[in-house]
PDB file of C-alpha atoms in Angstrom:
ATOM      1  CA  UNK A 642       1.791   8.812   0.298  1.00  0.00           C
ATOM      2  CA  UNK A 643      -1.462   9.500  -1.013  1.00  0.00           C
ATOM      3  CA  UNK A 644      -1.133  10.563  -4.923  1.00  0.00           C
ATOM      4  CA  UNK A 645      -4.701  12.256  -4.857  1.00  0.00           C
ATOM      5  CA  UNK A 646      -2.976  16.060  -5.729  1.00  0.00           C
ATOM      6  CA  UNK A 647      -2.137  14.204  -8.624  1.00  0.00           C
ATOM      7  CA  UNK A 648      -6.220  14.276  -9.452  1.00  0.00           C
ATOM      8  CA  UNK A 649      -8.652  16.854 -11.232  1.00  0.00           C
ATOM      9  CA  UNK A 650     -10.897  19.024  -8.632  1.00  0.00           C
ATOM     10  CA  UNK A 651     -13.546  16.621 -10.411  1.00  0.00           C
ATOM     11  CA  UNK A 652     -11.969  13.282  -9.387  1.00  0.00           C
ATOM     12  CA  UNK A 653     -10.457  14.797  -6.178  1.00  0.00           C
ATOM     13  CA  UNK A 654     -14.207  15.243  -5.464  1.00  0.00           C
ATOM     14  CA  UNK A 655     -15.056  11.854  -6.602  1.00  0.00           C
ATOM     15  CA  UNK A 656     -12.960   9.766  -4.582  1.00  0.00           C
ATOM     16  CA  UNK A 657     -13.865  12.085  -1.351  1.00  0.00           C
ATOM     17  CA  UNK A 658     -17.387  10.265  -1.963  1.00  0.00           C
ATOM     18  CA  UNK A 659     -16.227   6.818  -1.615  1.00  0.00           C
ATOM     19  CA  UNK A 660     -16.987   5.780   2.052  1.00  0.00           C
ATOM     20  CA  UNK A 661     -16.130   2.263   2.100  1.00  0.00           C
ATOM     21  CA  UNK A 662     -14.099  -0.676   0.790  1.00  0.00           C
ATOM     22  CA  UNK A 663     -16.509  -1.899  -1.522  1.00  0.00           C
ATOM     23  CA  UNK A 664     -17.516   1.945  -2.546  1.00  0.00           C
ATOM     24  CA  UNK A 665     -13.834   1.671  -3.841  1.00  0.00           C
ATOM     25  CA  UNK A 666     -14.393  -1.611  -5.398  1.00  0.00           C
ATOM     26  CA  UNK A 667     -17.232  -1.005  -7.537  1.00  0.00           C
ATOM     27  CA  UNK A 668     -16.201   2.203  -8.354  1.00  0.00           C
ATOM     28  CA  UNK A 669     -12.761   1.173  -9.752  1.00  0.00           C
ATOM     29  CA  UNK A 670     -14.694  -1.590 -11.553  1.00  0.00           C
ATOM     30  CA  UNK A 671     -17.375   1.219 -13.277  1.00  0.00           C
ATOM     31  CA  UNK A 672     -14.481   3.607 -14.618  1.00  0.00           C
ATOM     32  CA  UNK A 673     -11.410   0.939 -15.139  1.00  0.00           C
ATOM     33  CA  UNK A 674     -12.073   0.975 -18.794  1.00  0.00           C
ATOM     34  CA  UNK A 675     -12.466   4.534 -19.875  1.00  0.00           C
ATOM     35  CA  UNK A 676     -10.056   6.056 -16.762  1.00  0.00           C
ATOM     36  CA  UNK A 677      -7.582   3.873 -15.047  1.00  0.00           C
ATOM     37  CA  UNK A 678      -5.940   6.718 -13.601  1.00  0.00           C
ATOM     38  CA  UNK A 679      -9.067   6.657 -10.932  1.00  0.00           C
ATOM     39  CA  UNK A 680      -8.568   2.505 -10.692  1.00  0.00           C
ATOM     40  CA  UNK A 681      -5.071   3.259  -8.633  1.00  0.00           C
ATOM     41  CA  UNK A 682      -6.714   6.376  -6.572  1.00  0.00           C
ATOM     42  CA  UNK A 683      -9.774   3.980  -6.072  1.00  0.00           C
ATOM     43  CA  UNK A 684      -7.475   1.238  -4.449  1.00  0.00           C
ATOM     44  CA  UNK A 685      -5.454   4.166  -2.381  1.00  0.00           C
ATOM     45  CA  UNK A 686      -8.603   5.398  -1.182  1.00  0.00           C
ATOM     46  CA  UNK A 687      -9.824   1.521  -0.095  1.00  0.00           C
ATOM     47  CA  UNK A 688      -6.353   1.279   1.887  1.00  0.00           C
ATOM     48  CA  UNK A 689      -7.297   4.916   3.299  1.00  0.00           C
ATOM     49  CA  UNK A 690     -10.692   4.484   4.643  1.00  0.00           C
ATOM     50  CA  UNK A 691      -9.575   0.953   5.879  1.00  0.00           C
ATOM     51  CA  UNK A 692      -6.662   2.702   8.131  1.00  0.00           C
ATOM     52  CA  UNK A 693      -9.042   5.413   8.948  1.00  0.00           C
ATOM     53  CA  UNK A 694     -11.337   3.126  10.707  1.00  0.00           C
ATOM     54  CA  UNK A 695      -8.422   1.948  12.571  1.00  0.00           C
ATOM     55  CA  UNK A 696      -7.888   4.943  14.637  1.00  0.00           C
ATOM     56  CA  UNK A 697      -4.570   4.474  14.759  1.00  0.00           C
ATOM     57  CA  UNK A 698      -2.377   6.925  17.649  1.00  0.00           C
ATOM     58  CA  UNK A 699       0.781   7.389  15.062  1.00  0.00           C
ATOM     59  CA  UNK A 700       1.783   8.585  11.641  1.00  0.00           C
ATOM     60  CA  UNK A 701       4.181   5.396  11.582  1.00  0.00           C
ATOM     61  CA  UNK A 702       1.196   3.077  12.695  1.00  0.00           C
ATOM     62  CA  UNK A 703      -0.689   4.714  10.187  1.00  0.00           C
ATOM     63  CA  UNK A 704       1.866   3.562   7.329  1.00  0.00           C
ATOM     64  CA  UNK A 705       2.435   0.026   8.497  1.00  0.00           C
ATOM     65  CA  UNK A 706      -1.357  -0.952   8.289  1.00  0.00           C
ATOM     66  CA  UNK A 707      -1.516   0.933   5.086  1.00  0.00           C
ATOM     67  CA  UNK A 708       1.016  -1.558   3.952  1.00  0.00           C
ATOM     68  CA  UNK A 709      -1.319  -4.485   5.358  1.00  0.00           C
ATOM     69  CA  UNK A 710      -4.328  -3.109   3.299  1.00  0.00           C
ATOM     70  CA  UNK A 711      -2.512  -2.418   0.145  1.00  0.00           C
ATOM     71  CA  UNK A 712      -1.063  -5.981   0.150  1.00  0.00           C
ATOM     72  CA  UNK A 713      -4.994  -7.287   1.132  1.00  0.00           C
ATOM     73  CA  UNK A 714      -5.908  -5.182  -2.478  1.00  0.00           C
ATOM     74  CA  UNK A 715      -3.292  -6.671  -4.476  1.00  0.00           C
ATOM     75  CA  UNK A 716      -4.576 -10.101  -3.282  1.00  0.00           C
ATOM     76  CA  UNK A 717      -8.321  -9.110  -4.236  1.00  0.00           C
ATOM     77  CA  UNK A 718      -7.054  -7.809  -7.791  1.00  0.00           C
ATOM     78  CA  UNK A 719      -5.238 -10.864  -8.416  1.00  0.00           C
ATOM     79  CA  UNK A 720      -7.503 -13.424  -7.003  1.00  0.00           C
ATOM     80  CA  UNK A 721     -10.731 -11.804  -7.381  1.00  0.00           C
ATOM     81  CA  UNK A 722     -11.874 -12.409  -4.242  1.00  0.00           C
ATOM     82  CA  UNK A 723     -11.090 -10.651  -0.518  1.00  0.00           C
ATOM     83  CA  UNK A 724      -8.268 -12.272   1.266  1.00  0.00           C
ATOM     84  CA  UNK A 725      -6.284 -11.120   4.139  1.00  0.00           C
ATOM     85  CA  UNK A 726      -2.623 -10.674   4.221  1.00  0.00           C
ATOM     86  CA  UNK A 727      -2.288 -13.464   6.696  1.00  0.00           C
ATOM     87  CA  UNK A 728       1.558 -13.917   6.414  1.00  0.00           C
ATOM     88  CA  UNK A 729       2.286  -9.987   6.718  1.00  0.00           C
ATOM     89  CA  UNK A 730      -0.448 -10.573   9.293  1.00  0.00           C
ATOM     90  CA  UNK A 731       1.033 -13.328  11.826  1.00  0.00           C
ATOM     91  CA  UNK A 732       4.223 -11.626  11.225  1.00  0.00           C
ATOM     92  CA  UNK A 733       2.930  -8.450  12.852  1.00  0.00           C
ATOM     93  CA  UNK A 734       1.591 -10.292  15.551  1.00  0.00           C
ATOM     94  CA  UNK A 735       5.030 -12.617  16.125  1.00  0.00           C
ATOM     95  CA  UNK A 736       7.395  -9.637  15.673  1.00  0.00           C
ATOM     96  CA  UNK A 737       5.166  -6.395  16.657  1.00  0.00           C
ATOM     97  CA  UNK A 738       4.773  -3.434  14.336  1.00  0.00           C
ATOM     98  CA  UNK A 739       8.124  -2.481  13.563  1.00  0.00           C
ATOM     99  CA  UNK A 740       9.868  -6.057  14.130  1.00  0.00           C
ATOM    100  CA  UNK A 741       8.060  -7.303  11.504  1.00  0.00           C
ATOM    101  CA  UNK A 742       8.859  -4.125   9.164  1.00  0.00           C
ATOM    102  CA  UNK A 743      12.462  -5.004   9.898  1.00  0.00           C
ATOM    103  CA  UNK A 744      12.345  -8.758   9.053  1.00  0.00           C
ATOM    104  CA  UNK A 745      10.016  -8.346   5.608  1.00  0.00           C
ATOM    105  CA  UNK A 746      12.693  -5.613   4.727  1.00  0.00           C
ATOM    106  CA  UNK A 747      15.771  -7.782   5.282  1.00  0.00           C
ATOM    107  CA  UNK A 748      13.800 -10.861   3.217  1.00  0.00           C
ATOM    108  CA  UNK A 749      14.829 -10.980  -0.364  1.00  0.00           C
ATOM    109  CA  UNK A 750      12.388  -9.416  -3.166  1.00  0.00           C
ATOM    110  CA  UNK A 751       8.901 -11.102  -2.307  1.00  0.00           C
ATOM    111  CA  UNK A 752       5.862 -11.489  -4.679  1.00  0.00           C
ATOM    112  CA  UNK A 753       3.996  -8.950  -3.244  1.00  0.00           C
ATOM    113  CA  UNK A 754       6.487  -6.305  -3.702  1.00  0.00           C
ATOM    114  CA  UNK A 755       6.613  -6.794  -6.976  1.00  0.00           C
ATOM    115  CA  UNK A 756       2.588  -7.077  -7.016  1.00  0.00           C
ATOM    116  CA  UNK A 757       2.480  -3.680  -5.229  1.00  0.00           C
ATOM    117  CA  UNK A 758       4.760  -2.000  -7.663  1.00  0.00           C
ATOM    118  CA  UNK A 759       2.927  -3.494 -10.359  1.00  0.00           C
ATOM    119  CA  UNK A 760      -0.113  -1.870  -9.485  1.00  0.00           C
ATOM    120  CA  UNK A 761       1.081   1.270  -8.858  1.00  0.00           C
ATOM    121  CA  UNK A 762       1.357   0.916  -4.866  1.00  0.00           C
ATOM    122  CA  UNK A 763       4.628   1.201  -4.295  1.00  0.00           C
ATOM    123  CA  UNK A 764       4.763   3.548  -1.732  1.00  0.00           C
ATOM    124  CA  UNK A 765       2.404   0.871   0.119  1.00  0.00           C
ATOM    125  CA  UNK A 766       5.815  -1.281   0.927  1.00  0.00           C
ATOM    126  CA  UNK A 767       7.084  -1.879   3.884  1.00  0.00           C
ATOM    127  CA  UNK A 768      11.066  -0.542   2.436  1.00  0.00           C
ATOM    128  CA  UNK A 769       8.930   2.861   1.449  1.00  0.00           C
ATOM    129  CA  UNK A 770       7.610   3.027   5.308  1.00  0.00           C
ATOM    130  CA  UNK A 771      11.294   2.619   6.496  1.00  0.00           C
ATOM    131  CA  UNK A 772      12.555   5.399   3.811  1.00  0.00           C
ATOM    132  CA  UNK A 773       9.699   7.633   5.479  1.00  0.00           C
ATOM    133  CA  UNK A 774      10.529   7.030   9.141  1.00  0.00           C
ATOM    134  CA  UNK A 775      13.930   6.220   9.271  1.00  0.00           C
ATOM    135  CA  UNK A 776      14.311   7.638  13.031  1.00  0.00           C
ATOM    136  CA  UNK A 777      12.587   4.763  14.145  1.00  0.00           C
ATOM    137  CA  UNK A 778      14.347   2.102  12.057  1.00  0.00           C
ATOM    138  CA  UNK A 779      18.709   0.723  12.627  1.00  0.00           C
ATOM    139  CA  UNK A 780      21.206   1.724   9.837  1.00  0.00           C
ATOM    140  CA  UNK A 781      21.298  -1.362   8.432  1.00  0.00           C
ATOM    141  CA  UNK A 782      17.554  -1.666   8.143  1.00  0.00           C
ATOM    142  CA  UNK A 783      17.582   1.613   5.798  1.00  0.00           C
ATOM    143  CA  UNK A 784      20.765   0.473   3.853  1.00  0.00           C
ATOM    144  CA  UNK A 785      18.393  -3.004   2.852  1.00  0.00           C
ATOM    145  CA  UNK A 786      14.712  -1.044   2.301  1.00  0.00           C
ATOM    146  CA  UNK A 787      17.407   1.399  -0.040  1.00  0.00           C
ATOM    147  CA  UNK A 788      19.024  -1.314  -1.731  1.00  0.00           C
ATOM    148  CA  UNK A 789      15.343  -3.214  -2.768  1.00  0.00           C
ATOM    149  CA  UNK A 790      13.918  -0.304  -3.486  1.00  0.00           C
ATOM    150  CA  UNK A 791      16.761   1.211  -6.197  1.00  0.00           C
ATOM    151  CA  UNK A 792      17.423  -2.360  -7.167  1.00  0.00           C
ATOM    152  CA  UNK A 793      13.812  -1.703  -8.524  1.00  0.00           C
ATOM    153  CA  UNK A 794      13.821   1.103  -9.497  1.00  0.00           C
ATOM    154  CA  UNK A 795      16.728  -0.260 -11.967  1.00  0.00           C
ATOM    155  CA  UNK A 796      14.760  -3.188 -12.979  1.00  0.00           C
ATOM    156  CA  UNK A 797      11.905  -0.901 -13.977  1.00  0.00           C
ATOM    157  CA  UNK A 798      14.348   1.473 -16.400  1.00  0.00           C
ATOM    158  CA  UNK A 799      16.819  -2.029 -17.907  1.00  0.00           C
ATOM    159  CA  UNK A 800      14.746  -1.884 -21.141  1.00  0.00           C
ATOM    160  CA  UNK A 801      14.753   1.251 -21.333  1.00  0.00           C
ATOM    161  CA  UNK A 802      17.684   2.992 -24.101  1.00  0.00           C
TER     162      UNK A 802
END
């Protein structure tokens, strides 16, 4: 999930010093204008080190608070202000971990899918998680996180000749 082989040594180095949320934050906001590739490893990194402090015992625990902290970025770049993910939040705590990855996958299309995608954190949806863990998830639950996912995937390439 994390795009960071993608970087330069340079930047690879460069996000390695970022420590904290608001490291992340202020960092994305100094280089935004002259490299936005670094803006999108920026926000991974925020969702990493926020995870990280988590201590969290699995690799599938792991992915579903990434989710949580990626959706909690989106809401900071489009309100401008921190917010938590308190739907995706009380969901969690309703449904568990995984119960609530099944019912946000069988919803229809939400806003913050498309806000994730948007920004370049797609991989931080809960359809991607199922798609990477699919041992742990019902047929059915697959077939939907497959079916939002391609569906876009085709709305990103319909203007596209």
């Amino acid at each position: 999930m994390n795009s960071f082989e993608n970087l330069s040594p340079d930047d690879r180095k460069r996000m390695s010093y970022l420590k904290t949320r608001d490291d992340c934050t202020q960092f994305a906001r100094n280089v935004g204008d002259r490299h936005p590739h670094l803006v999108l490893a920026a926000r991974q990194r925020s969702v990493e080190v926020q995870v990280n402090a988590m201590n969290l015992d699995s690799a599938l625990r792991r992915d579903i608070w990434s989710v949580v902290y990626a959706q909690e970025e989106a809401i900071f770049v489009k309100h401008g202000r921190r917010l938590r993910a308190g739907n995706t939040r009380k969901v969690i705590t309703n449904r568990g971990e995984l119960g609530a990855v099944e019912y946000v996958v069988k919803q229809p299309g939400s806003e913050s899918f498309e806000l994730l995608h948007s920004l370049g954190l797609g991989d931080y949806t809960f359809e991607a998680v199922v798609l990477r863990n699919q041992e742990h998830f019902s047929s059915d639950v697959v077939d939907a996180a497959r079916r939002k996912l391609d569906a876009r995937r085709g709305s990103d390439t319909a203007g596209v000749a």
